[in-house]
Coordinates of C-alpha atoms and ligand atoms in Angstrom, one line a residue:
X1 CA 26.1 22.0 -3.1
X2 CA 25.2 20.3 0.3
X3 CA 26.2 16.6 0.2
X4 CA 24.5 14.8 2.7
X5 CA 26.2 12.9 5.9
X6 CA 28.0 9.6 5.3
X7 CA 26.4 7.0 7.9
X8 CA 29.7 5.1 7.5
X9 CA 32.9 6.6 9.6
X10 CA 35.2 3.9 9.4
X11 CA 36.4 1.0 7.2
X12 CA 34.0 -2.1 8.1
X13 CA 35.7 -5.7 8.6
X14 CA 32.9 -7.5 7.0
X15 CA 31.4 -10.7 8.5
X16 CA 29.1 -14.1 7.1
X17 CA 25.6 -14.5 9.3
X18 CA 25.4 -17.9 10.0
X19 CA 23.0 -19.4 12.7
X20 CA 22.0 -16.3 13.8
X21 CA 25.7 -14.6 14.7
X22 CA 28.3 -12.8 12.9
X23 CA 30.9 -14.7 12.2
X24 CA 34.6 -14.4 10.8
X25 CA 35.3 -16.7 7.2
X26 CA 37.8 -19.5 7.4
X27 CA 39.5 -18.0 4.8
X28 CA 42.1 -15.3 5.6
X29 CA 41.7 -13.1 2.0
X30 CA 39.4 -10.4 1.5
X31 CA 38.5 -8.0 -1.1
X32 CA 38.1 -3.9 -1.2
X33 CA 34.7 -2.0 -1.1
X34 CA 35.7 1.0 -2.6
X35 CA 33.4 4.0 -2.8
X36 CA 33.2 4.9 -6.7
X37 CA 32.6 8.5 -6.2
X38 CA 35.5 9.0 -3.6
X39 CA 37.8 6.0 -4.5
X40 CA 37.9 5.3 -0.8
X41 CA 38.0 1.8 0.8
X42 CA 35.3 1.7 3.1
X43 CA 35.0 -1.8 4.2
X44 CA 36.4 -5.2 3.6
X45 CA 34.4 -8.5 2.9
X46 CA 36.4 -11.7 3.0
X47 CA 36.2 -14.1 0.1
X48 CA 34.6 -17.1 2.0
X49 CA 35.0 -20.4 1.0
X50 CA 33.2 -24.4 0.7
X51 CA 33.6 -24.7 4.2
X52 CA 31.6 -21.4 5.7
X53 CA 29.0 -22.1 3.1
X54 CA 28.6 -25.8 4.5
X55 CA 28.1 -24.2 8.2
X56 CA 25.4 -21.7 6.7
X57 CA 23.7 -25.0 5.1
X58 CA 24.0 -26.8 7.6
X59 CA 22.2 -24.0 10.3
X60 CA 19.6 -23.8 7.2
X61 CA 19.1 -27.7 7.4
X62 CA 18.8 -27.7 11.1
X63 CA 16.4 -24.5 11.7
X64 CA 14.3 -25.9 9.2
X65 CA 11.9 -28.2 10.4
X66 CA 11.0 -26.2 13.5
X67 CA 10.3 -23.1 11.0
X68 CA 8.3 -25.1 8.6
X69 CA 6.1 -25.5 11.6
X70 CA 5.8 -22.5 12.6
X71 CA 2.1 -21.2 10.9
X72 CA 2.5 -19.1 8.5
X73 CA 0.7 -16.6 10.7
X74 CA 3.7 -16.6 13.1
X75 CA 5.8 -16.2 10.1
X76 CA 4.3 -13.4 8.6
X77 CA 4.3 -11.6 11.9
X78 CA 8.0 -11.8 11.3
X79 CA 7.8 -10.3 8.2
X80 CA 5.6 -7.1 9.6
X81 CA 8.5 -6.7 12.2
X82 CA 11.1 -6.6 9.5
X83 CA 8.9 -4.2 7.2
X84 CA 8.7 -1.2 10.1
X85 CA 12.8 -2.2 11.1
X86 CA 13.3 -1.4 7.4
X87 CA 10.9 1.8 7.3
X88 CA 13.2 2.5 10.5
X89 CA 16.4 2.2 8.8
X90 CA 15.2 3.7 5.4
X91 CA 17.5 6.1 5.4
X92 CA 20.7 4.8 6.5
X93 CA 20.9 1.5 4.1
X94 CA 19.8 4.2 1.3
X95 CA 22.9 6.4 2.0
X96 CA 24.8 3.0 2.7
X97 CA 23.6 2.3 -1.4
X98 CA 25.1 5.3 -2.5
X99 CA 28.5 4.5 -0.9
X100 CA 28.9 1.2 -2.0
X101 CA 27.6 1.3 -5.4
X102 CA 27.7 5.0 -6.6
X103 CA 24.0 5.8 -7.6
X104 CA 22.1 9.0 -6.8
X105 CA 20.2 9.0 -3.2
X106 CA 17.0 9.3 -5.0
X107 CA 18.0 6.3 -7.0
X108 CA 18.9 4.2 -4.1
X109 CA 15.9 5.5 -2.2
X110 CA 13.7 3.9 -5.1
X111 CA 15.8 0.2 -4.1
X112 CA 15.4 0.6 -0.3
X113 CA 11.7 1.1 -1.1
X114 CA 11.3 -1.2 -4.2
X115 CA 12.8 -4.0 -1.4
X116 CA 10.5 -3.0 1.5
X117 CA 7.6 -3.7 -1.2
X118 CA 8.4 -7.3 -1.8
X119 CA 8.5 -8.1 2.2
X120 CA 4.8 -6.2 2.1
X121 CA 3.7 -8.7 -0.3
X122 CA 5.6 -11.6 1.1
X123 CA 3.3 -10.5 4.5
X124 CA 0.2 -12.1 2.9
X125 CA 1.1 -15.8 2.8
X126 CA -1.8 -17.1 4.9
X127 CA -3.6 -16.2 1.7
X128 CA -1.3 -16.4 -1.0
X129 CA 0.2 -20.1 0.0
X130 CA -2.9 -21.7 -0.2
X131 CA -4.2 -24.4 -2.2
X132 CA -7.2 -25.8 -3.5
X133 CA -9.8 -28.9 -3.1
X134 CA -13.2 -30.0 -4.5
X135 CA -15.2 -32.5 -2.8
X136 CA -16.6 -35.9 -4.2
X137 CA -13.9 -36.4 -6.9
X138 CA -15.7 -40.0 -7.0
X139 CA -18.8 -40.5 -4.5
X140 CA -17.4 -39.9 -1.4
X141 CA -13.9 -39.1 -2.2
X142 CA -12.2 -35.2 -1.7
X143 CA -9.3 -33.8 -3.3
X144 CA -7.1 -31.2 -2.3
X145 CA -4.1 -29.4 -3.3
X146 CA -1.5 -28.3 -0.5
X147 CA 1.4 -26.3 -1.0
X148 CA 4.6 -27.4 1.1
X149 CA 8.4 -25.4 1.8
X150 CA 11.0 -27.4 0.3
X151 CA 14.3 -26.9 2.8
X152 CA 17.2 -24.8 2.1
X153 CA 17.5 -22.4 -0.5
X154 CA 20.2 -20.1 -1.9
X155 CA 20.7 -16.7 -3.9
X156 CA 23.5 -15.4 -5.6
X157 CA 23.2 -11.6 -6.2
X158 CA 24.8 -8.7 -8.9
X159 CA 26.1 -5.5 -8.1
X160 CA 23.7 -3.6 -9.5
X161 CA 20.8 -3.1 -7.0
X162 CA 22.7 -4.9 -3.9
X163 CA 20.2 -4.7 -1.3
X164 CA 17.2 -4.9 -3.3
X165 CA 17.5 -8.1 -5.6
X166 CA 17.6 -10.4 -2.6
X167 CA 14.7 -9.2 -1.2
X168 CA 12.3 -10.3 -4.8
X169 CA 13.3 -14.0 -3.3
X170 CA 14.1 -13.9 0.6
X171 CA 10.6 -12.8 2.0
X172 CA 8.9 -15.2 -0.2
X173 CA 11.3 -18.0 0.6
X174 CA 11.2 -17.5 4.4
X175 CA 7.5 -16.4 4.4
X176 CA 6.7 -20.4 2.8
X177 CA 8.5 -21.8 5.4
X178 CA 11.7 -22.2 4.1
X179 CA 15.3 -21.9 5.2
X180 CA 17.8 -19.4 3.3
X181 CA 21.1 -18.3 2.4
X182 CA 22.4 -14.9 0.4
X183 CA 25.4 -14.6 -1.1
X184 CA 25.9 -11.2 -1.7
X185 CA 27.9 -9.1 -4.4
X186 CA 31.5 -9.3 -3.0
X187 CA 31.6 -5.2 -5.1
X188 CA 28.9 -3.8 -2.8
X189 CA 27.6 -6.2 0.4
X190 CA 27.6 -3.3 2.9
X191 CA 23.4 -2.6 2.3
X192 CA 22.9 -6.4 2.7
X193 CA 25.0 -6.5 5.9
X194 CA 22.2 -3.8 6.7
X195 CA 19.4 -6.1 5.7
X196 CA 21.0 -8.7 7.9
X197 CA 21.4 -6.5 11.1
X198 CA 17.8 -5.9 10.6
X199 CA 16.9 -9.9 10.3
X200 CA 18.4 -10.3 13.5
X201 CA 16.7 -7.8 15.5
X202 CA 13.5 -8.9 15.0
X203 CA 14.5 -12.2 16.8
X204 CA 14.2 -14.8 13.4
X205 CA 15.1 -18.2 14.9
X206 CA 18.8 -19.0 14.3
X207 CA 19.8 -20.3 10.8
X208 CA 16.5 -19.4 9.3
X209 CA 18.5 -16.6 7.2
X210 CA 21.9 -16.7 6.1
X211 CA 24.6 -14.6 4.6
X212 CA 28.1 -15.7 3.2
X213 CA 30.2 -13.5 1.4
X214 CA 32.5 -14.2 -1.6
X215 CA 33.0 -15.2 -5.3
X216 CA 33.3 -18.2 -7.1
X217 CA 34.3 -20.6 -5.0
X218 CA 30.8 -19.8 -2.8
X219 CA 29.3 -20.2 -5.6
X220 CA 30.5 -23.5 -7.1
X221 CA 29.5 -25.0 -3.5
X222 CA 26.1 -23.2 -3.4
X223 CA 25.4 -25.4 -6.9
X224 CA 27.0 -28.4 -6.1
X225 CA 25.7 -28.9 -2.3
X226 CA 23.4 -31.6 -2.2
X227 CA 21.1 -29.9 0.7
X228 CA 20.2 -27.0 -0.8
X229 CA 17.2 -27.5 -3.1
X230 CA 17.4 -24.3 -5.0
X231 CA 18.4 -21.2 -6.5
X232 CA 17.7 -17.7 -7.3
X233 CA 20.7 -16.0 -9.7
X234 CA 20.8 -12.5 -10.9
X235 CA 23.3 -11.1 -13.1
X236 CA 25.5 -11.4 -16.5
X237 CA 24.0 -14.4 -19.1
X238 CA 27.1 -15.9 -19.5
X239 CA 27.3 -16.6 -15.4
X240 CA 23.8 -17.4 -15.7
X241 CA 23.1 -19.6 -18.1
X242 CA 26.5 -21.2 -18.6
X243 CA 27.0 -21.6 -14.8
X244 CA 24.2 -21.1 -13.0
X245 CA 21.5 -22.4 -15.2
X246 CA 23.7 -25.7 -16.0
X247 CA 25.3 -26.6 -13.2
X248 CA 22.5 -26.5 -10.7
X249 CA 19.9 -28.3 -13.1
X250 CA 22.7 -31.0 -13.4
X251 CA 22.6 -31.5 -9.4
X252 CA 19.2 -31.8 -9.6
X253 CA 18.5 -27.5 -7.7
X254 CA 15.4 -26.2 -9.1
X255 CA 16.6 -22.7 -10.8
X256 CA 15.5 -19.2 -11.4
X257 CA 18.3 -17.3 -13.3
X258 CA 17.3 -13.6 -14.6
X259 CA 20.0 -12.4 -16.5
X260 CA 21.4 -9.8 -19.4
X261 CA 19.7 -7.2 -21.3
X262 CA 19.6 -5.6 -24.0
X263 CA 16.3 -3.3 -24.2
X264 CA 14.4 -1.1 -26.8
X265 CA 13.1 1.8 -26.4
X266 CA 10.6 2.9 -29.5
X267 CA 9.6 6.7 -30.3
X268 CA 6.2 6.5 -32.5
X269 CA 5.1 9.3 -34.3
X270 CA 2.9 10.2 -32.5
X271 CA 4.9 9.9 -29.2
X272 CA 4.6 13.0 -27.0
X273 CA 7.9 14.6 -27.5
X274 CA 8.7 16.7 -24.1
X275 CA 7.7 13.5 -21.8
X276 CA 9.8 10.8 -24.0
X277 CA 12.6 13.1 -23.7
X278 CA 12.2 13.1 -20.3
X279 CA 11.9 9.0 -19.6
X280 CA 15.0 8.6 -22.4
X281 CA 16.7 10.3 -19.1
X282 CA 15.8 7.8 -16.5
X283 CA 15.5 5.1 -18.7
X284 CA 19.1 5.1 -20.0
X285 CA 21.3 7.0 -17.7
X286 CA 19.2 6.1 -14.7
X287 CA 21.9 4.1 -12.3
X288 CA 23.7 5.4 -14.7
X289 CA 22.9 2.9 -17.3
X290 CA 23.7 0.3 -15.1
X291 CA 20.1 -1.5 -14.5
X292 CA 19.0 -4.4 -16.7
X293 CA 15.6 -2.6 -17.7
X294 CA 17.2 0.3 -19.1
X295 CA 16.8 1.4 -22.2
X296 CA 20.1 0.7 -25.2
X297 CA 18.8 0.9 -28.0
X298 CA 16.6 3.9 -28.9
X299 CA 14.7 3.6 -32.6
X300 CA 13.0 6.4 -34.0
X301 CA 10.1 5.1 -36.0
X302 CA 8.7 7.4 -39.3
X303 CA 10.3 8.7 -42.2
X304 CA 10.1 12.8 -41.1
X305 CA 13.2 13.8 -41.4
X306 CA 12.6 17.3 -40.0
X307 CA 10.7 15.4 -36.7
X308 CA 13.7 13.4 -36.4
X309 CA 16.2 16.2 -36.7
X310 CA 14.2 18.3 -34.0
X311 CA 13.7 15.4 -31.3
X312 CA 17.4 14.5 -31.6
X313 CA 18.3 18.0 -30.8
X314 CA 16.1 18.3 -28.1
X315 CA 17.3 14.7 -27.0
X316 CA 21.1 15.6 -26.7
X317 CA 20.4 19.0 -25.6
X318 CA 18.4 17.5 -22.2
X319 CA 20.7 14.8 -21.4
X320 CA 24.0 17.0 -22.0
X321 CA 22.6 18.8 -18.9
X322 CA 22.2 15.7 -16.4
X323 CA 24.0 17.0 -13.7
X324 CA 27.0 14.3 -12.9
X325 CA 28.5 14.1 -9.2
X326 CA 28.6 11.9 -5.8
X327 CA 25.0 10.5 -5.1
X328 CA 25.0 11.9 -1.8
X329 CA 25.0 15.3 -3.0
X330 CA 20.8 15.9 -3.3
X331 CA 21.2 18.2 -6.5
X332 CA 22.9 15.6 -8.8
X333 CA 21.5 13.4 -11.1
X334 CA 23.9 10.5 -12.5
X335 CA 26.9 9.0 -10.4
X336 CA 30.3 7.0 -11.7
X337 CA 30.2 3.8 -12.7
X338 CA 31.0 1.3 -10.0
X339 CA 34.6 1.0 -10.7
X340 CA 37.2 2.2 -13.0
X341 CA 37.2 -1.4 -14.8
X342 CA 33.4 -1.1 -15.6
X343 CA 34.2 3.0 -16.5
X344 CA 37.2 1.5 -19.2
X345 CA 34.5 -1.8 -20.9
X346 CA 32.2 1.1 -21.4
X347 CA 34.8 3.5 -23.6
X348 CA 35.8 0.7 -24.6
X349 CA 31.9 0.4 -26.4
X350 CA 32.5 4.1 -27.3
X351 CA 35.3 3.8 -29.4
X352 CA 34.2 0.5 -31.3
X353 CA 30.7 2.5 -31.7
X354 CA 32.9 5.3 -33.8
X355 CA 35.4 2.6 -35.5
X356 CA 32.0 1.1 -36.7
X357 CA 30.5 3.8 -38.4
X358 CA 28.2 5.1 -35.7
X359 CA 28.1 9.0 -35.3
X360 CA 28.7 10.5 -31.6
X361 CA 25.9 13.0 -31.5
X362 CA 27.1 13.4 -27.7
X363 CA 30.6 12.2 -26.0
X364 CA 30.7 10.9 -22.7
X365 CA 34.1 11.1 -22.4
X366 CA 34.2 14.3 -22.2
X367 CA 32.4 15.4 -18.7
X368 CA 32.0 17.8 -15.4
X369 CA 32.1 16.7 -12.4
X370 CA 30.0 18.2 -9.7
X371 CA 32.5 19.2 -6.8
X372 CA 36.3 18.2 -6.1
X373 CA 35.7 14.6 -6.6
X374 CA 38.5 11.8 -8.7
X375 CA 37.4 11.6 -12.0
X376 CA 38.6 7.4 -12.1
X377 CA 34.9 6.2 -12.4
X378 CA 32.5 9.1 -13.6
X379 CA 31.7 8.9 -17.2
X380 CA 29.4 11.6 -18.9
X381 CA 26.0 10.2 -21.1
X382 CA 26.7 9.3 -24.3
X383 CA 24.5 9.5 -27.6
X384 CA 24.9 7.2 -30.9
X385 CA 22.8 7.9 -33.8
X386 CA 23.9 6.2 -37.4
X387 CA 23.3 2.9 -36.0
X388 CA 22.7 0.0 -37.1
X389 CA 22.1 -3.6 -36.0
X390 CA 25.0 -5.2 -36.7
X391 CA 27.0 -2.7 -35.4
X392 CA 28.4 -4.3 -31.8
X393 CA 26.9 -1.5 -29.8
X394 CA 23.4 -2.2 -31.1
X395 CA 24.0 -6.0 -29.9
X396 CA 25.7 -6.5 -27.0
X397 CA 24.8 -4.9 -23.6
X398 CA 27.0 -2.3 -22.2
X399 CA 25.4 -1.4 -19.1
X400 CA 26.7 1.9 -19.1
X401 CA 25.4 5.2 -19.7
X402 CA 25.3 5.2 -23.8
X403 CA 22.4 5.6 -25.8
X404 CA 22.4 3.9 -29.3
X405 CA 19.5 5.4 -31.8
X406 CA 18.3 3.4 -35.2
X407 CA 15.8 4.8 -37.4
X408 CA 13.0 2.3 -39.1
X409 CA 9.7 3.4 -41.0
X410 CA 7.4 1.2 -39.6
X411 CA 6.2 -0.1 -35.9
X412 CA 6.4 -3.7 -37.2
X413 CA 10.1 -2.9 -38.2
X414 CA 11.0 -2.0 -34.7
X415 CA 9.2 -5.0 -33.3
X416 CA 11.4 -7.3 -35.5
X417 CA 14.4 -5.6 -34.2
X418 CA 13.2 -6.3 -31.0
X419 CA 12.1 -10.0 -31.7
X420 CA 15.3 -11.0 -33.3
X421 CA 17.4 -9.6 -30.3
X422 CA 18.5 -12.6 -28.2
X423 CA 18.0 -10.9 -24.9
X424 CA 14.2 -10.7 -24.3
X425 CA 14.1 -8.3 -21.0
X426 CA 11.6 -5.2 -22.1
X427 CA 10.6 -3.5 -24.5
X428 CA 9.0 0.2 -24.1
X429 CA 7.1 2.0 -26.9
X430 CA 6.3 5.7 -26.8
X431 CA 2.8 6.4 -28.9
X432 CA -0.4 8.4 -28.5
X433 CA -2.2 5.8 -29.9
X434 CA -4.0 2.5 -28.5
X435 CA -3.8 0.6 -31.3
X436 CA -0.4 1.0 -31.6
X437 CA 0.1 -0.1 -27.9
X438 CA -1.9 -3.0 -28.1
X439 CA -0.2 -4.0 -31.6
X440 CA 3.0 -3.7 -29.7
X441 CA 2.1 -5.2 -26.4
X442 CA 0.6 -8.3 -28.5
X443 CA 3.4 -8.8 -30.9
X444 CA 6.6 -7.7 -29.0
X445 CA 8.4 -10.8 -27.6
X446 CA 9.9 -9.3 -24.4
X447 CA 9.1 -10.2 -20.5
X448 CA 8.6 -6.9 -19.4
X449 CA 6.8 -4.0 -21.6
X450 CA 6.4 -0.3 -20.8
X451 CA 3.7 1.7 -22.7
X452 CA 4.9 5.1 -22.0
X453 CA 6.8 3.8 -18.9
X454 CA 10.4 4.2 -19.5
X455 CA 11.8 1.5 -17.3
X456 CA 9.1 -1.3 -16.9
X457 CA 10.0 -2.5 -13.5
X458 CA 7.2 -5.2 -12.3
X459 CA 5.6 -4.5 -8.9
X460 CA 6.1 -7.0 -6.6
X461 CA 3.0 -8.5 -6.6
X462 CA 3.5 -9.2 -10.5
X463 CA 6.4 -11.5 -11.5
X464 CA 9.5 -10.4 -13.1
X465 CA 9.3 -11.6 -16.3
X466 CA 12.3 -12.1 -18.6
X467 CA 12.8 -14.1 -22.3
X468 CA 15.5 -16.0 -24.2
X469 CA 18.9 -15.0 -23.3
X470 CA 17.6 -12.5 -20.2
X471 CA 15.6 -15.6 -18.4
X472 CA 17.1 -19.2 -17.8
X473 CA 14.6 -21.1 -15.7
X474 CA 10.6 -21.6 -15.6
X475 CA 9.0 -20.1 -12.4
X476 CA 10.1 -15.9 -12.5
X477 CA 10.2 -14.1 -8.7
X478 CA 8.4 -12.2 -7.1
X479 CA 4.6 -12.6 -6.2
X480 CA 2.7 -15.7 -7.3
X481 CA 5.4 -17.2 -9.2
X482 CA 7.7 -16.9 -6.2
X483 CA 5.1 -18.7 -4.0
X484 CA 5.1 -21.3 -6.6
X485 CA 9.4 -21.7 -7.3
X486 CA 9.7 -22.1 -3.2
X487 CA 6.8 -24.8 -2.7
X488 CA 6.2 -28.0 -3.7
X489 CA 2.6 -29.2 -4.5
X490 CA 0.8 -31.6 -2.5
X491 CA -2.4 -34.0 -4.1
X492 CA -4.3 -35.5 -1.2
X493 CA -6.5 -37.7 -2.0
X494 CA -9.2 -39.2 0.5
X495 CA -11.9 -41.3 1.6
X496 CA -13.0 -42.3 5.1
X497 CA -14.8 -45.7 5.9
Ligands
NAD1 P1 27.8 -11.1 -12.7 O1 27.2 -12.2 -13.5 O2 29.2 -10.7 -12.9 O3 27.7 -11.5 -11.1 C1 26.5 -12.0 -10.5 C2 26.9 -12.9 -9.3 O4 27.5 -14.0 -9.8 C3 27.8 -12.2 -8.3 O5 27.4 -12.6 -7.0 C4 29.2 -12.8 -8.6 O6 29.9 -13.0 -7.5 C5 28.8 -14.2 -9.2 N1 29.7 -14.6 -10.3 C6 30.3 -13.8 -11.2 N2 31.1 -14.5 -12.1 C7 31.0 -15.8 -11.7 C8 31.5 -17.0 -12.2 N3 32.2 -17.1 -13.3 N4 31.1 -18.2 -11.6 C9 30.3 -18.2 -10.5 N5 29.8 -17.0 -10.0 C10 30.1 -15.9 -10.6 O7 26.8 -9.9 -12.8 P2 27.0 -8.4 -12.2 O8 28.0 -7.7 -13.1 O9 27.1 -8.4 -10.8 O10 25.6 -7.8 -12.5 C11 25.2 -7.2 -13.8 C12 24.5 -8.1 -14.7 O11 23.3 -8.5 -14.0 C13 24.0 -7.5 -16.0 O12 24.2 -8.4 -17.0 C14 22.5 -7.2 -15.7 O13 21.7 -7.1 -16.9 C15 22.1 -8.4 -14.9 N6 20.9 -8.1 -14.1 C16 19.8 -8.8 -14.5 C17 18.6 -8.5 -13.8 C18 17.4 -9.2 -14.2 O14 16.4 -9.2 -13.5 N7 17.3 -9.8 -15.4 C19 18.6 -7.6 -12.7 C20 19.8 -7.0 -12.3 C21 21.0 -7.3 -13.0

């Protein structure tokens, strides 16, 4: 077992980046960043309050005009500055993931470079910003399209993937000519304080990006303050779409909100046993089940009883082996939750899973640990067959490692189970056949869908779709549609005497 070097020695004192300085909050509380794995404190982040967020805002407001003039050119150049600091820093802010959050280094690896990616994209705004025209609208008259930055805008990030959620809006935002603030996951803001050390060596003008720690109370100000024009939210529906979506539609904030899950993951037939067995591991112990594209809810599809039977036991005999430890150690494959509270919600699933009538083919409570490590946040993988989709675990999302399997007969049966799901994240289907992937692709309402792809994360240069109750908002991020959510469409309209 070789666990690889911690690039943190000592428990941080956390700081907001406002107008291009680290500063302390007003406030005198803070909060724990506990490493999962170790159930060590390794840094502290205060819980800021309306007034630091009113000093970011108001650096945002006053480095804005200046950078909406610098071309866009300029602006990118910034952007290919912060790309090779990032390449620099690869590794560090990836081992920094794994502290803070708990995930395997080849999982937070992926994030570090799954971020990088939307700051190479965001790179191409000369081209991607601009608008359109057509001469003689009327003799003599031209037309033309011009997309404008707004002013100020805001994110409010999960735990989940820390450093890289900010990064499917900040590049974008800044790259259009716009000003911006993050407000980070109080669990798990070290990687972001990363992100911003990086921002400010490449010498971005004061106040052009932001960073206030904190909960609620940053939040509540980040909806209600009348200069800042809008927001990107990722994390739970109820926060989203009760909060979020709500509050900052009624003070007039454009709003992008992806939230909740709840995806399915369909075995055809015809679905090349080995490989699905294989994705089933990524896709729903993966960050150990803590991703909003993984899959929940397996269904088997076919009446075979003896196909079943085998790929079930095949199933529980692969995943029983995921090898369960600290992320830093190279050889392991699932870490602990990211705290004990999330560790007791998701036995918590386990046992109303069993009280329901669902069978526990494979119990997560019951687990090794790789190494000499406390056992307050690991949980093994579990498996659920028997279910069905009433039952609470085939509704509600855990995000947690626990698979729960349904049986139907038919491909349009598991397409209604996945239309009649309020959450409309993705959907992935496992077949050999075309026409069964284009049947499903066509019919399956769901924002993002994997053929054969076991988590169907968009590239950055695609949006990141999302329906129903996983998606309040209209304009997704990422790529095109990010262009679109941080400008504002000009008509011109002219004629010269
Ligand atoms: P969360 O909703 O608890 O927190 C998200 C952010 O909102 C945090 O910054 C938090 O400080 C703030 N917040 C929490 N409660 C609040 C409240 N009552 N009022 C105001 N602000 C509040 O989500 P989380 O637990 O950090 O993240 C996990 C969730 O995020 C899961 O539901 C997951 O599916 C979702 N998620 C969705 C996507 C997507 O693209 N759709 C991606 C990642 C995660």
């Amino acid at each position: 077992m070789v666990v690889l070097e911690e690039p943190l020695k000592e428990v941080l004192n956390l700081k907001n980046y406002i107008n291009g300085e680290w500063v302390e909050s007003n406030s005198d509380t803070s909060v724990d960043v506990v490493n999962p794995a170790l159930m060590k404190t390794i840094a502290k982040v205060p819980r800021s309050n309306a007034e630091d967020l009113d000093l970011a805002v108001q650096a945002a407001k006053k480095a804005f005009p200046r950078w909406r003039r610098t071309t866009p050119l300029a602006r990118s150049r910034y952007l290919f500055r912060l790309k090779n600091k990032l390449e620099e820093k690869f590794e560090e802010i990836s081992r920094i993931g794994v502290m803070e959050h708990g995930k395997t280094i080849d999982e937070s690896r992926g994030e570090t470079r799954r971020g990088i990616e939307n700051v190479e994209v965001a790179t191409g705004i000369p081209s991607l910003m601009m608008g359109y025209n057509l001469e003689d609208i009327a003799r003599g008259i031209d037309e033309y399209m011009i997309r404008t930055p707004i002013g100020v805008f805001a994110c409010i990030a999960p735990f989940n993937f820390p450093w890289m959620v900010p990064l499917w809006f900040l590049p974008y935002a800044i790259a259009t000519g716009n000003t911006y603030i993050v407000k980070p996951s109080s669990e798990d803001p070290l990687s972001q304080t990363q992100l911003f050390e990086c921002l400010d060596e490449i010498g971005l003008p004061p106040g052009v990006c932001n960073m206030v720690h904190g909960g609620r109370e940053v939040v509540s100000a980040i909806l209600k303050h009348p200069d800042i024009k809008g927001v990107s939210f990722v994390g739970s529906t109820p926060v989203g779409r009760d909060v979020i979506y709500k509050e900052g539609a009624a003070h007039g904030k454009r709003i992008q909100a992806q939230c909740g899950a709840k995806n399915y993951f369909i075995v055809a037939p015809d679905a090349v046993v080995d490989q699905t067995i294989m994705s089933t591991m990524t896709s729903f112990f993966g960050n150990t089940g803590q991703r909003c594209l993984s899959g929940a809810n397996l269904v088997m599809v076919g009446e075979d009883d003896e196909f079943y039977d085998r790929f079930m036991e095949q199933l529980t005999d692969t995943i029983k082996r995921i090898r369960i430890g600290y992320g830093l150690d190279e050889s392991v494959q699932m870490g602990p939750l990211r705290d004990p509270g999330k560790k007791k919600r998701v036995v918590g699933y386990i046992e109303k899973g069993m009280e329901e009538g669902a069978r526990l083919l494979l119990d997560g409570r019951k687990f090794e640990v790789v190494g000499d490590y406390p056992h307050d946040s690991f949980l093994g993988p579990s498996i659920f067959d028997k279910v069905t989709p009433e039952m609470t675990i085939a509704k509600e999302e855990i995000f947690g490692p626990v698979m729960s399997v349904m049986r139907v007969n038919t491909l349009e049966e598991a397409i209604k189970l996945v239309n009649d799901c309020p959450f409309g994240n993705a959907a992935m289907l496992y077949t050999s056949s075309g026409k069964l992937a284009r049947q499903f692709q066509y019919e399956t309402e769901a924002g993002n869908i994997g053929i054969n792809i076991g988590i169907a994360a968009p590239m950055a240069f695609f949006p990141f779709s999302g329906m129903r109750d996983s998606f309040y908002g209209d304009i997704h991020g990422q790529g095109r549609d990010a262009v679109q959510f941080f400008t504002e469409q000009k008509v011109v309209i002219e004629r010269w005497f």
